PDB file of C-alpha atoms in Angstrom:
ATOM      1  CA  MET A   4     -27.602   5.241  38.559  1.00 56.00           C
ATOM      2  CA  PHE A   5     -30.840   5.636  40.653  1.00 53.00           C
ATOM      3  CA  GLN A   6     -32.578   3.484  43.189  1.00 57.00           C
ATOM      4  CA  ILE A   7     -36.091   1.721  43.472  1.00 58.00           C
ATOM      5  CA  TYR A   8     -38.179   1.808  47.147  1.00 50.00           C
ATOM      6  CA  PHE A   9     -40.432  -1.278  46.923  1.00 53.00           C
ATOM      7  CA  ASN A  10     -43.681  -0.575  48.247  1.00 49.00           C
ATOM      8  CA  GLU A  11     -46.235  -3.040  46.463  1.00 50.00           C
ATOM      9  CA  ALA A  12     -45.862  -5.943  46.914  1.00 49.00           C
ATOM     10  CA  GLY A  13     -46.593  -8.686  44.728  1.00 52.00           C
ATOM     11  CA  ARG A  14     -45.625  -6.636  41.838  1.00 74.00           C
ATOM     12  CA  GLU A  15     -42.404  -7.333  40.141  1.00 80.00           C
ATOM     13  CA  PHE A  16     -40.181  -5.062  38.414  1.00 84.00           C
ATOM     14  CA  ILE A  17     -36.914  -5.899  35.462  1.00 88.00           C
ATOM     15  CA  ILE A  18     -33.171  -5.337  35.437  1.00 90.00           C
ATOM     16  CA  LYS A  19     -32.258  -4.978  31.528  1.00 91.00           C
ATOM     17  CA  ASN A  20     -28.738  -5.790  30.434  1.00 92.00           C
ATOM     18  CA  THR A  21     -27.067  -2.395  30.819  1.00 92.00           C
ATOM     19  CA  HIS A  22     -28.062  -2.163  34.232  1.00 93.00           C
ATOM     20  CA  ARG A  23     -27.004  -4.360  37.403  1.00 93.00           C
ATOM     21  CA  GLY A  24     -28.970  -4.222  40.748  1.00 92.00           C
ATOM     22  CA  LEU A  25     -27.383  -3.668  44.523  1.00 93.00           C
ATOM     23  CA  TRP A  26     -29.758  -5.572  46.535  1.00 91.00           C
ATOM     24  CA  TYR A  27     -30.016  -3.925  50.200  1.00 90.00           C
ATOM     25  CA  GLU A  28     -31.656  -5.388  52.940  1.00 86.00           C
ATOM     26  CA  ASP A  29     -31.746  -2.748  55.888  1.00 85.00           C
ATOM     27  CA  GLY A  30     -29.443  -1.349  54.609  1.00 87.00           C
ATOM     28  CA  LYS A  31     -26.490  -3.919  53.909  1.00 92.00           C
ATOM     29  CA  LEU A  32     -25.376  -5.550  50.350  1.00 92.00           C
ATOM     30  CA  THR A  33     -26.526  -8.501  50.142  1.00 92.00           C
ATOM     31  CA  LYS A  34     -26.245  -9.356  46.584  1.00 92.00           C
ATOM     32  CA  VAL A  35     -25.733  -8.260  43.024  1.00 92.00           C
ATOM     33  CA  LEU A  36     -28.596  -8.488  40.875  1.00 92.00           C
ATOM     34  CA  GLU A  37     -27.766  -9.286  36.871  1.00 93.00           C
ATOM     35  CA  ALA A  38     -30.800  -8.534  33.927  1.00 92.00           C
ATOM     36  CA  GLY A  39     -34.149 -10.250  34.826  1.00 91.00           C
ATOM     37  CA  ARG A  40     -37.272 -10.333  36.146  1.00 90.00           C
ATOM     38  CA  TYR A  41     -37.150  -9.834  40.114  1.00 87.00           C
ATOM     39  CA  GLU A  42     -40.498 -10.052  42.461  1.00 83.00           C
ATOM     40  CA  ILE A  43     -40.636  -7.271  44.751  1.00 77.00           C
ATOM     41  CA  PRO A  44     -40.591  -9.135  48.395  1.00 72.00           C
ATOM     42  CA  PRO A  45     -44.096  -8.472  50.582  1.00 69.00           C
ATOM     43  CA  LYS A  46     -44.280  -5.956  52.778  1.00 65.00           C
ATOM     44  CA  ARG A  47     -43.891  -6.155  56.696  1.00 60.00           C
ATOM     45  CA  PHE A  48     -46.715  -6.885  59.065  1.00 58.00           C
ATOM     46  CA  TRP A  49     -47.450  -5.466  62.390  1.00 62.00           C
ATOM     47  CA  GLY A  50     -44.885  -7.286  65.433  1.00 59.00           C
ATOM     48  CA  THR A  51     -43.055  -9.139  61.570  1.00 64.00           C
ATOM     49  CA  LYS A  52     -39.408  -8.433  61.616  1.00 71.00           C
ATOM     50  CA  GLN A  53     -39.234  -7.957  57.513  1.00 73.00           C
ATOM     51  CA  PRO A  54     -36.537  -6.095  56.546  1.00 77.00           C
ATOM     52  CA  ILE A  55     -36.492  -3.345  54.808  1.00 80.00           C
ATOM     53  CA  VAL A  56     -35.255  -3.576  50.646  1.00 82.00           C
ATOM     54  CA  GLU A  57     -33.509  -1.081  48.484  1.00 86.00           C
ATOM     55  CA  CYS A  58     -32.370  -1.651  44.949  1.00 88.00           C
ATOM     56  CA  LEU A  59     -29.899   0.609  43.180  1.00 91.00           C
ATOM     57  CA  LEU A  60     -29.124   0.206  39.789  1.00 92.00           C
ATOM     58  CA  VAL A  61     -25.867   0.766  37.861  1.00 93.00           C
ATOM     59  CA  ASP A  62     -25.004   1.540  34.813  1.00 93.00           C
ATOM     60  CA  VAL A  63     -22.870  -0.670  33.338  1.00 94.00           C
ATOM     61  CA  ARG A  64     -22.860   0.358  29.446  1.00 94.00           C
ATOM     62  CA  GLU A  65     -19.571   2.026  28.133  1.00 94.00           C
ATOM     63  CA  ARG A  66     -20.083   5.955  28.691  1.00 94.00           C
ATOM     64  CA  GLU A  67     -18.166   9.347  27.732  1.00 93.00           C
ATOM     65  CA  LEU A  68     -16.722  11.814  29.789  1.00 93.00           C
ATOM     66  CA  THR A  69     -15.077  15.655  28.349  1.00 91.00           C
ATOM     67  CA  ILE A  70     -12.712  16.928  30.548  1.00 88.00           C
ATOM     68  CA  LYS A  71     -12.806  21.200  28.775  1.00 85.00           C
ATOM     69  CA  GLY A  72     -10.851  23.548  29.497  1.00 76.00           C
ATOM     70  CA  GLN A  73      -7.631  22.155  31.535  1.00 75.00           C
ATOM     71  CA  GLU A  74      -5.265  25.030  32.003  1.00 81.00           C
ATOM     72  CA  ILE A  75      -1.618  23.369  32.789  1.00 83.00           C
ATOM     73  CA  LEU A  76       1.937  24.701  32.620  1.00 82.00           C
ATOM     74  CA  THR A  77       4.106  22.554  30.105  1.00 83.00           C
ATOM     75  CA  ALA A  78       8.278  21.869  31.144  1.00 84.00           C
ATOM     76  CA  ASP A  79       9.272  24.924  29.435  1.00 82.00           C
ATOM     77  CA  LYS A  80       6.578  27.352  31.098  1.00 81.00           C
ATOM     78  CA  VAL A  81       4.123  27.876  28.082  1.00 81.00           C
ATOM     79  CA  ALA A  82       0.292  27.836  29.879  1.00 82.00           C
ATOM     80  CA  ILE A  83      -1.756  25.978  27.363  1.00 84.00           C
ATOM     81  CA  ARG A  84      -5.591  24.716  27.330  1.00 86.00           C
ATOM     82  CA  VAL A  85      -6.279  20.740  26.990  1.00 87.00           C
ATOM     83  CA  SER A  86      -9.932  18.968  26.627  1.00 89.00           C
ATOM     84  CA  ILE A  87      -9.604  15.400  26.815  1.00 90.00           C
ATOM     85  CA  LEU A  88     -12.676  12.734  26.000  1.00 92.00           C
ATOM     86  CA  VAL A  89     -12.537   9.770  28.077  1.00 94.00           C
ATOM     87  CA  GLN A  90     -13.997   6.556  27.838  1.00 94.00           C
ATOM     88  CA  TYR A  91     -14.958   3.970  30.674  1.00 95.00           C
ATOM     89  CA  ARG A  92     -17.148   1.316  31.834  1.00 95.00           C
ATOM     90  CA  VAL A  93     -18.272   0.337  35.016  1.00 95.00           C
ATOM     91  CA  THR A  94     -16.993  -3.368  35.873  1.00 95.00           C
ATOM     92  CA  ASP A  95     -17.674  -3.799  39.305  1.00 95.00           C
ATOM     93  CA  PRO A  96     -20.711  -2.050  40.072  1.00 94.00           C
ATOM     94  CA  GLN A  97     -20.686  -2.853  44.068  1.00 94.00           C
ATOM     95  CA  ALA A  98     -16.785  -1.255  44.098  1.00 94.00           C
ATOM     96  CA  ALA A  99     -17.883   2.080  42.068  1.00 94.00           C
ATOM     97  CA  VAL A 100     -20.692   2.389  44.618  1.00 93.00           C
ATOM     98  CA  HIS A 101     -19.083   2.159  47.754  1.00 93.00           C
ATOM     99  CA  THR A 102     -15.276   2.586  47.157  1.00 93.00           C
ATOM    100  CA  VAL A 103     -16.137   5.910  46.099  1.00 94.00           C
ATOM    101  CA  ASP A 104     -18.525   8.744  46.653  1.00 92.00           C
ATOM    102  CA  ASN A 105     -18.985   9.702  42.799  1.00 93.00           C
ATOM    103  CA  TYR A 106     -16.764   7.424  40.661  1.00 93.00           C
ATOM    104  CA  GLU A 107     -17.892   9.721  37.352  1.00 93.00           C
ATOM    105  CA  ASP A 108     -16.578  12.815  39.320  1.00 93.00           C
ATOM    106  CA  ARG A 109     -13.407  10.781  40.466  1.00 94.00           C
ATOM    107  CA  ILE A 110     -12.340   9.665  36.977  1.00 94.00           C
ATOM    108  CA  TYR A 111     -13.198  13.736  36.348  1.00 93.00           C
ATOM    109  CA  THR A 112     -10.826  14.623  39.586  1.00 92.00           C
ATOM    110  CA  ASP A 113      -8.134  11.380  38.155  1.00 93.00           C
ATOM    111  CA  VAL A 114      -7.701  11.927  34.523  1.00 92.00           C
ATOM    112  CA  GLN A 115      -7.424  16.113  35.510  1.00 90.00           C
ATOM    113  CA  LEU A 116      -4.323  15.106  37.646  1.00 91.00           C
ATOM    114  CA  ALA A 117      -2.949  12.646  35.243  1.00 91.00           C
ATOM    115  CA  ALA A 118      -3.199  15.194  32.320  1.00 89.00           C
ATOM    116  CA  ARG A 119      -1.346  17.948  34.636  1.00 88.00           C
ATOM    117  CA  ARG A 120       1.103  15.504  35.534  1.00 89.00           C
ATOM    118  CA  SER A 121       2.065  14.147  31.937  1.00 88.00           C
ATOM    119  CA  LEU A 122       1.875  17.882  30.611  1.00 85.00           C
ATOM    120  CA  ALA A 123       4.378  19.302  33.129  1.00 85.00           C
ATOM    121  CA  SER A 124       6.496  16.796  31.992  1.00 87.00           C
ATOM    122  CA  MET A 125       6.854  17.000  28.202  1.00 86.00           C
ATOM    123  CA  THR A 126       7.835  20.723  26.484  1.00 84.00           C
ATOM    124  CA  LEU A 127       5.447  22.344  23.779  1.00 80.00           C
ATOM    125  CA  GLU A 128       7.251  20.983  21.035  1.00 78.00           C
ATOM    126  CA  GLU A 129       7.269  17.084  22.575  1.00 81.00           C
ATOM    127  CA  ILE A 130       3.084  18.542  23.013  1.00 80.00           C
ATOM    128  CA  LEU A 131       2.956  18.767  19.387  1.00 77.00           C
ATOM    129  CA  THR A 132       5.082  16.168  18.049  1.00 79.00           C
ATOM    130  CA  ASN A 133       3.897  13.351  20.093  1.00 80.00           C
ATOM    131  CA  ARG A 134       0.101  13.969  21.208  1.00 78.00           C
ATOM    132  CA  ASN A 135      -0.473  10.495  21.229  1.00 84.00           C
ATOM    133  CA  GLN A 136       2.182   9.932  23.425  1.00 85.00           C
ATOM    134  CA  LEU A 137       0.348  12.084  25.840  1.00 84.00           C
ATOM    135  CA  SER A 138      -2.449  10.062  25.867  1.00 87.00           C
ATOM    136  CA  GLU A 139      -0.919   6.481  26.490  1.00 89.00           C
ATOM    137  CA  GLU A 140       0.563   8.145  29.660  1.00 89.00           C
ATOM    138  CA  ILE A 141      -2.329   9.665  30.973  1.00 90.00           C
ATOM    139  CA  LEU A 142      -4.162   6.283  30.510  1.00 92.00           C
ATOM    140  CA  SER A 143      -1.330   4.385  31.547  1.00 91.00           C
ATOM    141  CA  ASP A 144      -1.172   6.984  35.061  1.00 91.00           C
ATOM    142  CA  VAL A 145      -5.445   6.577  35.116  1.00 93.00           C
ATOM    143  CA  SER A 146      -6.217   2.655  34.049  1.00 92.00           C
ATOM    144  CA  GLU A 147      -4.769   0.918  37.802  1.00 90.00           C
ATOM    145  CA  SER A 148      -6.578   3.684  39.848  1.00 91.00           C
ATOM    146  CA  ALA A 149      -9.445   3.654  38.421  1.00 94.00           C
ATOM    147  CA  GLY A 150      -9.569  -0.191  38.454  1.00 93.00           C
ATOM    148  CA  GLY A 151      -9.441   0.306  42.230  1.00 93.00           C
ATOM    149  CA  TYR A 152     -12.987   1.030  42.443  1.00 94.00           C
ATOM    150  CA  GLY A 153     -14.587  -0.947  39.581  1.00 94.00           C
ATOM    151  CA  VAL A 154     -14.054   1.507  36.972  1.00 95.00           C
ATOM    152  CA  SER A 155     -12.026  -0.057  33.828  1.00 95.00           C
ATOM    153  CA  ILE A 156     -10.800   3.170  30.935  1.00 94.00           C
ATOM    154  CA  LYS A 157     -10.972   2.125  27.944  1.00 93.00           C
ATOM    155  CA  ARG A 158      -9.692   5.571  26.064  1.00 91.00           C
ATOM    156  CA  ALA A 159      -8.289   9.212  27.646  1.00 90.00           C
ATOM    157  CA  ASP A 160      -7.223  11.024  24.397  1.00 90.00           C
ATOM    158  CA  VAL A 161      -6.632  14.689  24.219  1.00 86.00           C
ATOM    159  CA  LYS A 162      -9.307  15.528  22.211  1.00 84.00           C
ATOM    160  CA  ASP A 163      -8.315  19.897  21.504  1.00 82.00           C
ATOM    161  CA  LEU A 164      -4.755  22.509  22.563  1.00 81.00           C
ATOM    162  CA  LEU A 165      -5.229  25.853  23.089  1.00 78.00           C
ATOM    163  CA  PHE A 166      -2.774  28.452  23.177  1.00 73.00           C
ATOM    164  CA  PRO A 167      -2.092  31.842  24.077  1.00 67.00           C
ATOM    165  CA  GLY A 168      -3.207  34.473  21.754  1.00 62.00           C
ATOM    166  CA  ASN A 169       0.341  35.316  20.217  1.00 61.00           C
ATOM    167  CA  LEU A 170       1.827  31.748  20.878  1.00 63.00           C
ATOM    168  CA  GLN A 171      -1.240  30.531  18.495  1.00 61.00           C
ATOM    169  CA  GLU A 172      -0.256  33.542  15.789  1.00 67.00           C
ATOM    170  CA  ILE A 173       3.221  31.978  15.671  1.00 63.00           C
ATOM    171  CA  MET A 174       2.696  28.891  15.746  1.00 65.00           C
ATOM    172  CA  ASN A 175      -0.027  29.016  12.878  1.00 67.00           C
ATOM    173  CA  ARG A 176       2.757  31.174  10.936  1.00 71.00           C
ATOM    174  CA  VAL A 177       5.441  27.868  11.967  1.00 67.00           C
ATOM    175  CA  LEU A 178       2.713  25.689  10.726  1.00 70.00           C
ATOM    176  CA  ALA A 179       2.113  27.319   7.309  1.00 77.00           C
ATOM    177  CA  ALA A 180       6.045  27.257   6.727  1.00 80.00           C
ATOM    178  CA  GLU A 181       6.395  23.906   7.331  1.00 78.00           C
ATOM    179  CA  ARG A 182       3.428  23.068   5.031  1.00 81.00           C
ATOM    180  CA  ASN A 183       5.113  25.589   2.213  1.00 84.00           C
ATOM    181  CA  SER A 184       8.770  23.633   3.192  1.00 85.00           C
ATOM    182  CA  GLN A 185       7.031  20.117   2.895  1.00 85.00           C
ATOM    183  CA  ALA A 186       4.981  21.327  -0.646  1.00 86.00           C
ATOM    184  CA  GLN A 187       8.562  22.711  -1.772  1.00 88.00           C
ATOM    185  CA  LEU A 188       9.922  19.622  -0.925  1.00 89.00           C
ATOM    186  CA  VAL A 189       7.411  17.735  -2.140  1.00 88.00           C
ATOM    187  CA  ASP A 190       7.636  19.292  -5.462  1.00 87.00           C
ATOM    188  CA  ALA A 191      11.512  19.235  -5.795  1.00 88.00           C
ATOM    189  CA  ARG A 192      11.137  14.828  -5.266  1.00 89.00           C
ATOM    190  CA  THR A 193       8.308  15.138  -7.919  1.00 89.00           C
ATOM    191  CA  ARG A 194      10.487  16.795 -10.629  1.00 88.00           C
ATOM    192  CA  ALA A 195      13.816  15.108  -9.558  1.00 89.00           C
ATOM    193  CA  GLU A 196      11.749  11.586 -10.286  1.00 88.00           C
ATOM    194  CA  VAL A 197       9.863  13.037 -13.424  1.00 88.00           C
ATOM    195  CA  GLU A 198      13.459  14.010 -14.437  1.00 89.00           C
ATOM    196  CA  GLN A 199      14.889  10.141 -13.240  1.00 89.00           C
ATOM    197  CA  ILE A 200      12.014   8.360 -15.365  1.00 90.00           C
ATOM    198  CA  GLN A 201      12.750  10.632 -18.460  1.00 88.00           C
ATOM    199  CA  SER A 202      16.825   9.845 -18.185  1.00 89.00           C
ATOM    200  CA  GLN A 203      15.791   5.788 -17.900  1.00 89.00           C
ATOM    201  CA  SER A 204      13.374   6.219 -20.707  1.00 88.00           C
ATOM    202  CA  MET A 205      15.863   7.998 -22.529  1.00 90.00           C
ATOM    203  CA  ALA A 206      18.634   5.540 -21.741  1.00 90.00           C
ATOM    204  CA  GLU A 207      16.311   2.736 -22.514  1.00 90.00           C
ATOM    205  CA  ALA A 208      15.217   3.624 -26.142  1.00 89.00           C
ATOM    206  CA  THR A 209      18.879   4.366 -26.736  1.00 90.00           C
ATOM    207  CA  ARG A 210      19.802   1.086 -25.481  1.00 90.00           C
ATOM    208  CA  ARG A 211      16.633  -0.570 -27.282  1.00 90.00           C
ATOM    209  CA  GLU A 212      18.251   1.081 -30.832  1.00 90.00           C
ATOM    210  CA  ALA A 213      21.404   0.325 -30.139  1.00 91.00           C
ATOM    211  CA  GLU A 214      20.248  -3.397 -29.797  1.00 91.00           C
ATOM    212  CA  ALA A 215      18.172  -3.194 -32.859  1.00 90.00           C
ATOM    213  CA  ALA A 216      20.605  -2.046 -34.878  1.00 91.00           C
ATOM    214  CA  ALA A 217      23.561  -4.864 -33.827  1.00 90.00           C
ATOM    215  CA  GLU A 218      20.359  -6.780 -34.145  1.00 90.00           C
ATOM    216  CA  ALA A 219      20.141  -5.556 -38.202  1.00 90.00           C
ATOM    217  CA  ARG A 220      23.897  -5.524 -39.145  1.00 91.00           C
ATOM    218  CA  LYS A 221      24.271  -9.097 -37.354  1.00 91.00           C
ATOM    219  CA  LEU A 222      21.169  -9.984 -39.905  1.00 91.00           C
ATOM    220  CA  LYS A 223      22.887  -8.078 -42.352  1.00 90.00           C
ATOM    221  CA  GLU A 224      25.983  -9.897 -42.365  1.00 91.00           C
ATOM    222  CA  GLN A 225      24.560 -13.139 -41.716  1.00 91.00           C
ATOM    223  CA  ALA A 226      22.487 -12.916 -45.230  1.00 90.00           C
ATOM    224  CA  GLU A 227      25.718 -11.597 -47.015  1.00 90.00           C
ATOM    225  CA  ALA A 228      27.743 -14.489 -45.254  1.00 89.00           C
ATOM    226  CA  GLU A 229      24.598 -16.711 -46.950  1.00 90.00           C
ATOM    227  CA  ALA A 230      24.484 -15.156 -50.027  1.00 89.00           C
ATOM    228  CA  LEU A 231      28.229 -15.768 -50.605  1.00 90.00           C
ATOM    229  CA  ARG A 232      28.236 -19.482 -49.270  1.00 89.00           C
ATOM    230  CA  ILE A 233      25.262 -20.572 -51.537  1.00 91.00           C
ATOM    231  CA  GLN A 234      26.747 -18.412 -54.890  1.00 90.00           C
ATOM    232  CA  SER A 235      30.299 -20.119 -53.577  1.00 89.00           C
ATOM    233  CA  GLU A 236      28.066 -23.330 -53.881  1.00 89.00           C
ATOM    234  CA  ALA A 237      26.891 -22.495 -57.380  1.00 88.00           C
ATOM    235  CA  GLU A 238      30.116 -21.516 -58.597  1.00 88.00           C
ATOM    236  CA  ALA A 239      31.588 -24.743 -57.614  1.00 88.00           C
ATOM    237  CA  ARG A 240      28.855 -26.893 -58.787  1.00 87.00           C
ATOM    238  CA  ALA A 241      29.114 -25.109 -62.211  1.00 85.00           C
ATOM    239  CA  TYR A 242      32.811 -25.827 -62.060  1.00 85.00           C
ATOM    240  CA  GLU A 243      31.911 -29.694 -61.682  1.00 85.00           C
ATOM    241  CA  GLU A 244      29.567 -29.965 -64.115  1.00 83.00           C
ATOM    242  CA  ARG A 245      31.884 -28.054 -66.569  1.00 80.00           C
ATOM    243  CA  ALA A 246      34.327 -30.658 -65.601  1.00 82.00           C
ATOM    244  CA  SER A 247      32.217 -32.973 -66.470  1.00 81.00           C
ATOM    245  CA  ALA A 248      31.059 -32.123 -69.231  1.00 77.00           C
ATOM    246  CA  ALA A 249      34.603 -31.721 -71.127  1.00 77.00           C
ATOM    247  CA  ALA A 250      35.566 -34.908 -69.799  1.00 79.00           C
ATOM    248  CA  THR A 251      32.303 -36.324 -71.054  1.00 76.00           C
ATOM    249  CA  LEU A 252      33.280 -34.685 -74.644  1.00 72.00           C
ATOM    250  CA  GLU A 253      37.084 -35.492 -74.353  1.00 75.00           C
ATOM    251  CA  GLY A 254      35.475 -39.338 -73.879  1.00 75.00           C
ATOM    252  CA  HIS A 255      33.154 -39.052 -76.947  1.00 74.00           C
ATOM    253  CA  PRO A 256      34.717 -37.235 -79.774  1.00 76.00           C
ATOM    254  CA  ALA A 257      31.233 -37.403 -81.908  1.00 77.00           C
ATOM    255  CA  LEU A 258      29.430 -35.768 -79.138  1.00 73.00           C
ATOM    256  CA  LEU A 259      31.410 -32.708 -79.522  1.00 72.00           C
ATOM    257  CA  ARG A 260      31.391 -32.415 -83.034  1.00 76.00           C
ATOM    258  CA  LEU A 261      27.280 -32.318 -82.069  1.00 77.00           C
ATOM    259  CA  ALA A 262      28.288 -29.290 -80.099  1.00 74.00           C
ATOM    260  CA  GLU A 263      29.491 -27.860 -82.462  1.00 75.00           C
ATOM    261  CA  LEU A 264      27.136 -28.653 -85.059  1.00 76.00           C
ATOM    262  CA  GLU A 265      24.500 -27.004 -82.176  1.00 76.00           C
ATOM    263  CA  THR A 266      26.740 -24.045 -81.797  1.00 76.00           C
ATOM    264  CA  LEU A 267      26.908 -23.237 -85.734  1.00 75.00           C
ATOM    265  CA  ARG A 268      23.336 -23.749 -86.054  1.00 76.00           C
ATOM    266  CA  ASP A 269      22.522 -21.031 -82.889  1.00 74.00           C
ATOM    267  CA  LEU A 270      25.012 -18.816 -84.916  1.00 73.00           C
ATOM    268  CA  ALA A 271      23.391 -19.064 -88.260  1.00 73.00           C
ATOM    269  CA  VAL A 272      20.587 -17.219 -87.009  1.00 75.00           C
ATOM    270  CA  ASN A 273      22.747 -14.334 -86.303  1.00 73.00           C
ATOM    271  CA  ALA A 274      23.852 -12.825 -89.318  1.00 70.00           C
ATOM    272  CA  ASN A 275      26.615 -10.654 -88.513  1.00 72.00           C
ATOM    273  CA  ALA A 276      27.923 -13.677 -86.791  1.00 66.00           C
ATOM    274  CA  ARG A 277      31.605 -14.438 -88.526  1.00 68.00           C
ATOM    275  CA  LEU A 278      33.607 -17.413 -87.321  1.00 64.00           C
ATOM    276  CA  TYR A 279      36.570 -18.885 -87.470  1.00 64.00           C
ATOM    277  CA  LEU A 280      38.293 -21.750 -88.896  1.00 61.00           C
ATOM    278  CA  GLY A 281      41.002 -23.598 -89.421  1.00 57.00           C
ATOM    279  CA  PHE A 282      43.326 -21.470 -86.657  1.00 51.00           C
ATOM    280  CA  ASP A 283      45.470 -23.044 -83.852  1.00 52.00           C
ATOM    281  CA  ARG A 284      44.176 -26.527 -84.344  1.00 48.00           C
ATOM    282  CA  HIS A 285      46.088 -27.227 -87.640  1.00 46.00           C
ATOM    283  CA  GLY A 286      49.520 -24.973 -86.188  1.00 46.00           C
ATOM    284  CA  LEU A 287      48.491 -21.886 -88.178  1.00 44.00           C
ATOM    285  CA  SER A 288      48.986 -17.593 -86.940  1.00 44.00           C
ATOM    286  CA  TYR A 289      45.627 -15.414 -87.305  1.00 43.00           C
ATOM    287  CA  GLN A 290      46.634 -13.593 -90.234  1.00 43.00           C
ATOM    288  CA  GLN A 291      47.101 -17.660 -92.069  1.00 43.00           C
ATOM    289  CA  ALA A 292      43.116 -18.441 -91.234  1.00 41.00           C
ATOM    290  CA  GLU A 293      40.933 -18.467 -93.661  1.00 42.00           C
ATOM    291  CA  THR A 294      37.574 -16.687 -92.986  1.00 41.00           C
ATOM    292  CA  ARG A 295      34.381 -17.482 -94.076  1.00 43.00           C
ATOM    293  CA  GLU A 296      31.130 -15.182 -93.347  1.00 43.00           C
ATOM    294  CA  ILE A 297      27.789 -16.903 -92.120  1.00 42.00           C
ATOM    295  CA  SER A 298      24.959 -15.362 -93.493  1.00 42.00           C
ATOM    296  CA  SER A 299      22.120 -17.259 -93.377  1.00 41.00           C
TER     297      SER A 299
END
């Protein structure tokens, strides 16, 4: 925030987008200037009553403010030092300049007091386990009051927490123990998951083997049943063919005689073949049958 004094008539000045201008005439605010080019008013001549004009520039960009090393007692009487990072932006230049003496100093004080109120209501364990809640409480506490003097608080985050030496050592041990227990828990969970996966894999493999064996047995039984069916059908067809041949031969004695001759011809090829004729047909016994050796 800085001030422009006009002492050269006819010249111009520029306000950038990053600032706004408070235009004063004889010390009275008459308008708020947006970004743009403005002409310096003419000088005050002898005998005239030209007002004395001043322009105060106010930065409206988002800026940061770090509140360092605030020593505060928690609800359980532990002294900690806290640093807070505040991001803010001037939204009403007139209120920021006229309502408070210095809005940056006021932001610093408001955030400091809000942090003390929040930390004093929380135990050390709550602070350590939920720093986001602390930041949210500080932001909620400061936003309304800052809006009253034209400033919007974007963030108020707890940046650092420092503990007394002995407590810091204890906290380091506790954190190390927690990390170790978490690592052991993760390792145990990993082993359990691996064992579970292996058990599931073995069970799945056993199930698949059982299904494959059952399928193989089923296919074997189907093949055997099919082979038996084919064999039965073949035997049935053979019986039918024999019955048909017998019926044909019975109706045609000449064919029967021809079949006998063909059989004799086939037997004649073998030198050791023997043929017994005349038994049973003429009521003779085996001992009375005439035996004839047929040689080639």
